[in-house]
PDB file of C-alpha atoms in Angstrom:
ATOM      1  CA  UNK A1220     113.408 112.200 128.314  1.00 31.00           C
ATOM      2  CA  UNK A1221     115.586 115.023 129.626  1.00 34.00           C
ATOM      3  CA  UNK A1222     116.096 118.501 128.292  1.00 34.00           C
ATOM      4  CA  UNK A1223     115.795 118.955 124.580  1.00 35.00           C
ATOM      5  CA  UNK A1224     118.434 120.633 122.463  1.00 35.00           C
ATOM      6  CA  UNK A1225     117.408 124.002 120.968  1.00 33.00           C
ATOM      7  CA  UNK A1226     115.529 123.667 117.695  1.00 33.00           C
ATOM      8  CA  UNK A1227     116.904 125.452 114.659  1.00 37.00           C
ATOM      9  CA  UNK A1228     114.872 126.527 111.627  1.00 41.00           C
ATOM     10  CA  UNK A1229     116.874 125.627 108.508  1.00 47.00           C
ATOM     11  CA  UNK A1230     117.566 128.455 106.110  1.00 52.00           C
ATOM     12  CA  UNK A1231     116.350 128.082 102.535  1.00 66.00           C
ATOM     13  CA  UNK A1232     117.900 130.052  99.692  1.00 74.00           C
ATOM     14  CA  UNK A1233     114.925 131.129  97.591  1.00 83.00           C
ATOM     15  CA  UNK A1234     114.635 131.338  93.799  1.00 90.00           C
ATOM     16  CA  UNK A1235     116.032 134.268  91.890  1.00 88.00           C
ATOM     17  CA  UNK A1236     113.565 136.827  90.461  1.00 88.00           C
ATOM     18  CA  UNK A1237     111.698 135.202  87.593  1.00 90.00           C
ATOM     19  CA  UNK A1238     113.017 131.722  88.387  1.00 96.00           C
ATOM     20  CA  UNK A1239     110.254 129.068  88.408  1.00 97.00           C
ATOM     21  CA  UNK A1240     109.476 127.662  91.868  1.00 98.00           C
ATOM     22  CA  UNK A1241     108.263 124.067  91.631  1.00 98.00           C
ATOM     23  CA  UNK A1242     107.217 121.840  94.537  1.00 98.00           C
ATOM     24  CA  UNK A1243     107.103 118.051  94.519  1.00 98.00           C
ATOM     25  CA  UNK A1244     105.576 115.776  97.116  1.00 98.00           C
ATOM     26  CA  UNK A1245     107.863 112.790  97.662  1.00 98.00           C
ATOM     27  CA  UNK A1246     106.018 109.629  98.743  1.00 98.00           C
ATOM     28  CA  UNK A1247     103.711 108.324  96.036  1.00 98.00           C
ATOM     29  CA  UNK A1248     104.647 111.179  93.703  1.00 98.00           C
ATOM     30  CA  UNK A1249     108.360 110.811  93.075  1.00 98.00           C
ATOM     31  CA  UNK A1250     108.231 107.304  94.560  1.00 98.00           C
ATOM     32  CA  UNK A1251     105.928 104.318  94.097  1.00 98.00           C
ATOM     33  CA  UNK A1252     105.286 103.858  97.819  1.00 96.00           C
ATOM     34  CA  UNK A1253     105.741 105.440 101.230  1.00 96.00           C
ATOM     35  CA  UNK A1254     109.488 105.676 101.724  1.00 97.00           C
ATOM     36  CA  UNK A1255     109.454 106.059 105.515  1.00 96.00           C
ATOM     37  CA  UNK A1256     107.417 102.906 106.079  1.00 95.00           C
ATOM     38  CA  UNK A1257     109.711 101.115 103.657  1.00 96.00           C
ATOM     39  CA  UNK A1258     112.762 102.501 105.469  1.00 97.00           C
ATOM     40  CA  UNK A1259     111.525 101.246 108.848  1.00 96.00           C
ATOM     41  CA  UNK A1260     110.792  97.789 107.437  1.00 96.00           C
ATOM     42  CA  UNK A1261     114.213  97.716 105.773  1.00 97.00           C
ATOM     43  CA  UNK A1262     115.953  98.683 109.017  1.00 95.00           C
ATOM     44  CA  UNK A1263     114.382  96.146 111.381  1.00 94.00           C
ATOM     45  CA  UNK A1264     113.570  93.336 108.930  1.00 95.00           C
ATOM     46  CA  UNK A1265     110.247  91.695 108.172  1.00 93.00           C
ATOM     47  CA  UNK A1266     109.892  89.928 111.531  1.00 95.00           C
ATOM     48  CA  UNK A1267     110.945  92.956 113.578  1.00 92.00           C
ATOM     49  CA  UNK A1268     108.561  95.140 111.607  1.00 90.00           C
ATOM     50  CA  UNK A1269     105.686  92.699 112.184  1.00 93.00           C
ATOM     51  CA  UNK A1270     106.225  92.662 115.950  1.00 90.00           C
ATOM     52  CA  UNK A1271     106.654  96.419 116.032  1.00 88.00           C
ATOM     53  CA  UNK A1272     103.398  96.955 114.170  1.00 89.00           C
ATOM     54  CA  UNK A1273     101.655  94.646 116.624  1.00 93.00           C
ATOM     55  CA  UNK A1274     102.858  96.865 119.473  1.00 90.00           C
ATOM     56  CA  UNK A1275     101.448  99.859 117.588  1.00 87.00           C
ATOM     57  CA  UNK A1276      97.905  98.440 117.680  1.00 89.00           C
ATOM     58  CA  UNK A1277      96.711 100.960 120.315  1.00 83.00           C
ATOM     59  CA  UNK A1278      98.040 103.826 118.178  1.00 81.00           C
ATOM     60  CA  UNK A1279      96.334 102.353 115.103  1.00 79.00           C
ATOM     61  CA  UNK A1280      93.012 102.095 116.951  1.00 86.00           C
ATOM     62  CA  UNK A1281      93.398 105.697 118.093  1.00 81.00           C
ATOM     63  CA  UNK A1282      94.025 106.736 114.486  1.00 74.00           C
ATOM     64  CA  UNK A1283      90.737 105.155 113.417  1.00 79.00           C
ATOM     65  CA  UNK A1284      89.008 107.557 115.814  1.00 85.00           C
ATOM     66  CA  UNK A1285      91.074 110.712 115.336  1.00 76.00           C
ATOM     67  CA  UNK A1286      92.486 110.368 111.789  1.00 81.00           C
ATOM     68  CA  UNK A1287      95.623 112.033 113.183  1.00 78.00           C
ATOM     69  CA  UNK A1288      98.388 110.897 110.843  1.00 83.00           C
ATOM     70  CA  UNK A1289     100.986 112.839 112.783  1.00 75.00           C
ATOM     71  CA  UNK A1290     100.209 110.960 116.004  1.00 83.00           C
ATOM     72  CA  UNK A1291     100.511 107.524 114.442  1.00 82.00           C
ATOM     73  CA  UNK A1292     103.725 108.525 112.660  1.00 88.00           C
ATOM     74  CA  UNK A1293     105.177 109.792 115.936  1.00 87.00           C
ATOM     75  CA  UNK A1294     104.227 106.477 117.546  1.00 88.00           C
ATOM     76  CA  UNK A1295     106.055 104.623 114.763  1.00 90.00           C
ATOM     77  CA  UNK A1296     109.149 106.813 115.240  1.00 91.00           C
ATOM     78  CA  UNK A1297     109.102 106.066 118.970  1.00 88.00           C
ATOM     79  CA  UNK A1298     108.638 102.333 118.350  1.00 91.00           C
ATOM     80  CA  UNK A1299     111.244 101.799 115.662  1.00 93.00           C
ATOM     81  CA  UNK A1300     113.779 104.621 116.129  1.00 94.00           C
ATOM     82  CA  UNK A1301     113.638 105.767 119.759  1.00 88.00           C
ATOM     83  CA  UNK A1302     117.157 106.340 121.095  1.00 90.00           C
ATOM     84  CA  UNK A1303     118.907 106.098 117.715  1.00 95.00           C
ATOM     85  CA  UNK A1304     121.558 108.792 117.437  1.00 96.00           C
ATOM     86  CA  UNK A1305     121.602 111.298 114.588  1.00 97.00           C
ATOM     87  CA  UNK A1306     124.871 110.071 113.048  1.00 97.00           C
ATOM     88  CA  UNK A1307     123.633 106.475 112.929  1.00 97.00           C
ATOM     89  CA  UNK A1308     120.293 107.508 111.443  1.00 97.00           C
ATOM     90  CA  UNK A1309     122.007 109.592 108.758  1.00 97.00           C
ATOM     91  CA  UNK A1310     124.191 106.628 107.844  1.00 98.00           C
ATOM     92  CA  UNK A1311     121.209 104.291 107.681  1.00 97.00           C
ATOM     93  CA  UNK A1312     119.333 106.779 105.508  1.00 98.00           C
ATOM     94  CA  UNK A1313     122.257 107.028 103.085  1.00 98.00           C
ATOM     95  CA  UNK A1314     122.539 103.249 102.778  1.00 98.00           C
ATOM     96  CA  UNK A1315     118.787 102.850 102.374  1.00 98.00           C
ATOM     97  CA  UNK A1316     118.605 105.484  99.631  1.00 98.00           C
ATOM     98  CA  UNK A1317     121.416 103.818  97.713  1.00 98.00           C
ATOM     99  CA  UNK A1318     119.779 100.396  97.933  1.00 98.00           C
ATOM    100  CA  UNK A1319     116.165 101.506  97.422  1.00 98.00           C
ATOM    101  CA  UNK A1320     116.546 104.092  94.656  1.00 98.00           C
ATOM    102  CA  UNK A1321     116.092 101.742  91.697  1.00 97.00           C
ATOM    103  CA  UNK A1322     112.931 100.145  93.125  1.00 97.00           C
ATOM    104  CA  UNK A1323     111.312 103.293  94.521  1.00 98.00           C
ATOM    105  CA  UNK A1324     111.621 106.111  91.999  1.00 98.00           C
ATOM    106  CA  UNK A1325     109.002 106.700  89.304  1.00 98.00           C
ATOM    107  CA  UNK A1326     110.675 107.151  85.899  1.00 98.00           C
ATOM    108  CA  UNK A1327     108.059 109.608  84.587  1.00 98.00           C
ATOM    109  CA  UNK A1328     108.294 111.679  87.777  1.00 98.00           C
ATOM    110  CA  UNK A1329     112.080 111.774  87.430  1.00 98.00           C
ATOM    111  CA  UNK A1330     111.708 112.892  83.820  1.00 98.00           C
ATOM    112  CA  UNK A1331     109.460 115.766  84.916  1.00 98.00           C
ATOM    113  CA  UNK A1332     111.850 116.643  87.738  1.00 98.00           C
ATOM    114  CA  UNK A1333     114.772 116.737  85.331  1.00 98.00           C
ATOM    115  CA  UNK A1334     112.808 118.732  82.779  1.00 98.00           C
ATOM    116  CA  UNK A1335     112.145 121.451  85.348  1.00 98.00           C
ATOM    117  CA  UNK A1336     115.807 121.355  86.255  1.00 98.00           C
ATOM    118  CA  UNK A1337     116.741 121.892  82.607  1.00 98.00           C
ATOM    119  CA  UNK A1338     114.439 124.941  82.635  1.00 97.00           C
ATOM    120  CA  UNK A1339     116.404 126.372  85.546  1.00 97.00           C
ATOM    121  CA  UNK A1340     113.635 125.920  88.122  1.00 97.00           C
ATOM    122  CA  UNK A1341     114.114 126.025  91.873  1.00 97.00           C
ATOM    123  CA  UNK A1342     112.809 122.581  92.860  1.00 97.00           C
ATOM    124  CA  UNK A1343     111.699 121.910  96.428  1.00 98.00           C
ATOM    125  CA  UNK A1344     110.585 118.588  97.875  1.00 98.00           C
ATOM    126  CA  UNK A1345     107.768 119.044 100.406  1.00 98.00           C
ATOM    127  CA  UNK A1346     107.118 115.810 102.283  1.00 98.00           C
ATOM    128  CA  UNK A1347     105.460 114.394 105.360  1.00 96.00           C
ATOM    129  CA  UNK A1348     108.352 111.944 105.721  1.00 97.00           C
ATOM    130  CA  UNK A1349     111.223 112.959 108.016  1.00 96.00           C
ATOM    131  CA  UNK A1350     113.677 115.337 106.365  1.00 97.00           C
ATOM    132  CA  UNK A1351     116.599 113.277 107.641  1.00 96.00           C
ATOM    133  CA  UNK A1352     115.517 110.106 105.807  1.00 97.00           C
ATOM    134  CA  UNK A1353     114.560 111.887 102.573  1.00 97.00           C
ATOM    135  CA  UNK A1354     117.724 114.044 102.501  1.00 97.00           C
ATOM    136  CA  UNK A1355     119.896 111.456 100.683  1.00 97.00           C
ATOM    137  CA  UNK A1356     117.268 111.208  97.932  1.00 98.00           C
ATOM    138  CA  UNK A1357     117.057 115.003  97.713  1.00 97.00           C
ATOM    139  CA  UNK A1358     120.823 115.289  97.318  1.00 97.00           C
ATOM    140  CA  UNK A1359     120.860 112.618  94.634  1.00 97.00           C
ATOM    141  CA  UNK A1360     118.070 114.449  92.802  1.00 97.00           C
ATOM    142  CA  UNK A1361     119.908 117.745  93.062  1.00 97.00           C
ATOM    143  CA  UNK A1362     116.996 119.390  94.879  1.00 97.00           C
ATOM    144  CA  UNK A1363     117.396 123.062  95.665  1.00 96.00           C
ATOM    145  CA  UNK A1364     115.495 122.616  98.949  1.00 96.00           C
ATOM    146  CA  UNK A1365     113.814 120.031 101.158  1.00 97.00           C
ATOM    147  CA  UNK A1366     110.947 120.684 103.567  1.00 97.00           C
ATOM    148  CA  UNK A1367     109.712 117.753 105.632  1.00 97.00           C
ATOM    149  CA  UNK A1368     108.743 116.565 109.070  1.00 96.00           C
ATOM    150  CA  UNK A1369     111.533 117.295 111.539  1.00 96.00           C
ATOM    151  CA  UNK A1370     112.437 114.858 114.290  1.00 95.00           C
ATOM    152  CA  UNK A1371     113.509 115.997 117.759  1.00 94.00           C
ATOM    153  CA  UNK A1372     116.893 114.925 119.130  1.00 95.00           C
ATOM    154  CA  UNK A1373     117.874 115.254 122.793  1.00 95.00           C
ATOM    155  CA  UNK A1374     121.170 116.662 124.138  1.00 95.00           C
ATOM    156  CA  UNK A1375     122.801 113.289 123.491  1.00 96.00           C
ATOM    157  CA  UNK A1376     121.709 113.671 119.851  1.00 96.00           C
ATOM    158  CA  UNK A1377     119.306 110.745 120.088  1.00 96.00           C
ATOM    159  CA  UNK A1378     115.773 110.557 118.725  1.00 94.00           C
ATOM    160  CA  UNK A1379     113.106 111.217 121.325  1.00 90.00           C
ATOM    161  CA  UNK A1380     110.062 110.162 119.290  1.00 87.00           C
ATOM    162  CA  UNK A1381     108.712 113.718 119.126  1.00 89.00           C
ATOM    163  CA  UNK A1382     108.395 116.101 116.177  1.00 93.00           C
ATOM    164  CA  UNK A1383     109.849 119.593 115.967  1.00 92.00           C
ATOM    165  CA  UNK A1384     106.675 121.291 114.792  1.00 92.00           C
ATOM    166  CA  UNK A1385     103.783 119.684 112.950  1.00 93.00           C
ATOM    167  CA  UNK A1386     103.665 116.700 110.653  1.00 95.00           C
ATOM    168  CA  UNK A1387     104.419 118.233 107.228  1.00 97.00           C
ATOM    169  CA  UNK A1388     101.100 117.421 105.582  1.00 96.00           C
ATOM    170  CA  UNK A1389      98.067 119.354 104.381  1.00 97.00           C
ATOM    171  CA  UNK A1390      98.029 122.970 105.568  1.00 97.00           C
ATOM    172  CA  UNK A1391     101.444 122.484 107.155  1.00 97.00           C
ATOM    173  CA  UNK A1392     102.999 122.114 103.695  1.00 98.00           C
ATOM    174  CA  UNK A1393     101.834 125.629 102.815  1.00 98.00           C
ATOM    175  CA  UNK A1394     102.931 126.917 106.224  1.00 97.00           C
ATOM    176  CA  UNK A1395     106.417 125.545 105.632  1.00 97.00           C
ATOM    177  CA  UNK A1396     106.540 126.971 102.098  1.00 97.00           C
ATOM    178  CA  UNK A1397     105.543 130.389 103.414  1.00 97.00           C
ATOM    179  CA  UNK A1398     108.194 130.183 106.138  1.00 95.00           C
ATOM    180  CA  UNK A1399     110.821 129.354 103.515  1.00 95.00           C
ATOM    181  CA  UNK A1400     109.764 131.643 100.661  1.00 95.00           C
ATOM    182  CA  UNK A1401     107.534 134.331 102.145  1.00 94.00           C
ATOM    183  CA  UNK A1402     103.858 134.729 102.934  1.00 96.00           C
ATOM    184  CA  UNK A1403     103.051 135.636  99.331  1.00 95.00           C
ATOM    185  CA  UNK A1404     104.653 132.489  97.906  1.00 97.00           C
ATOM    186  CA  UNK A1405     103.195 131.282  94.632  1.00 97.00           C
ATOM    187  CA  UNK A1406     104.338 128.060  92.977  1.00 98.00           C
ATOM    188  CA  UNK A1407     104.887 127.812  89.241  1.00 98.00           C
ATOM    189  CA  UNK A1408     103.886 124.153  89.454  1.00 98.00           C
ATOM    190  CA  UNK A1409     103.272 121.554  92.157  1.00 98.00           C
ATOM    191  CA  UNK A1410     102.845 117.799  92.099  1.00 98.00           C
ATOM    192  CA  UNK A1411     101.149 115.555  94.641  1.00 98.00           C
ATOM    193  CA  UNK A1412      99.097 112.399  94.928  1.00 98.00           C
ATOM    194  CA  UNK A1413      96.908 112.540  98.058  1.00 96.00           C
ATOM    195  CA  UNK A1414      94.569 114.839  99.969  1.00 95.00           C
ATOM    196  CA  UNK A1415      97.599 115.828 102.017  1.00 96.00           C
ATOM    197  CA  UNK A1416      98.817 117.800  98.990  1.00 98.00           C
ATOM    198  CA  UNK A1417      95.577 119.669  98.255  1.00 98.00           C
ATOM    199  CA  UNK A1418      96.553 122.922  99.953  1.00 98.00           C
ATOM    200  CA  UNK A1419      99.971 122.969  98.280  1.00 98.00           C
ATOM    201  CA  UNK A1420      98.448 122.354  94.857  1.00 98.00           C
ATOM    202  CA  UNK A1421      96.025 125.217  95.454  1.00 98.00           C
ATOM    203  CA  UNK A1422      98.861 127.777  95.472  1.00 98.00           C
ATOM    204  CA  UNK A1423     100.331 126.515  92.180  1.00 98.00           C
ATOM    205  CA  UNK A1424      99.701 127.949  88.747  1.00 98.00           C
ATOM    206  CA  UNK A1425     100.055 124.449  87.328  1.00 98.00           C
ATOM    207  CA  UNK A1426      98.748 121.888  89.842  1.00 98.00           C
ATOM    208  CA  UNK A1427      99.498 118.273  89.002  1.00 98.00           C
ATOM    209  CA  UNK A1428      97.492 115.691  90.931  1.00 98.00           C
ATOM    210  CA  UNK A1429      98.354 111.999  90.456  1.00 97.00           C
ATOM    211  CA  UNK A1430      99.958 112.682  87.085  1.00 97.00           C
ATOM    212  CA  UNK A1431     102.783 110.165  87.528  1.00 98.00           C
ATOM    213  CA  UNK A1432     102.025 106.472  87.131  1.00 97.00           C
ATOM    214  CA  UNK A1433     105.365 105.031  86.001  1.00 98.00           C
ATOM    215  CA  UNK A1434     106.991 102.194  87.870  1.00 97.00           C
ATOM    216  CA  UNK A1435     110.649 101.147  88.002  1.00 95.00           C
ATOM    217  CA  UNK A1436     111.569  98.809  85.186  1.00 85.00           C
TER     218      UNK A1436
END
């Protein structure tokens, strides 16, 4: 695998004093399905995805024993993206976001997102999906920040299949929020749809669990 390039912690500009801080999960909350799985299927096609999933059977069996979502996601990254360079992946993510937006995004979630924006909130997406694949959606939404799972690239700027840090789920979401906004971070509101959002919702004054049900028209 070779030597890995130094990892850099992205800097997040926090909210101004008194500015609402609102966190949104991405997959299943702002979207109707898991965007990373959909992205992988889109990239390799239905047949390629089927064969790739077959090769992931050992990882799937391991998941049944360990319930380690990070491990099975890392296995999927290694299977479908190993060796892809950063520039290519960014381009694929941009194209995917453009093509998938209208069939992925929940209209009621977007309305809530925009309403918080109109109130001047600092809106952060906190997701278990890779930051690099969610970034085009975050830019289109006008997000003030994005915290997600970070992929490792080697010195040739190619994906290794490893994560830089933990899978951004559960307690890790709060860890990442504290790293970005301080140990005493408190959210004005937070929205999520699975048990992986429980800890994030617990530090919100207005927790919203599975409140969005809209589907693209």
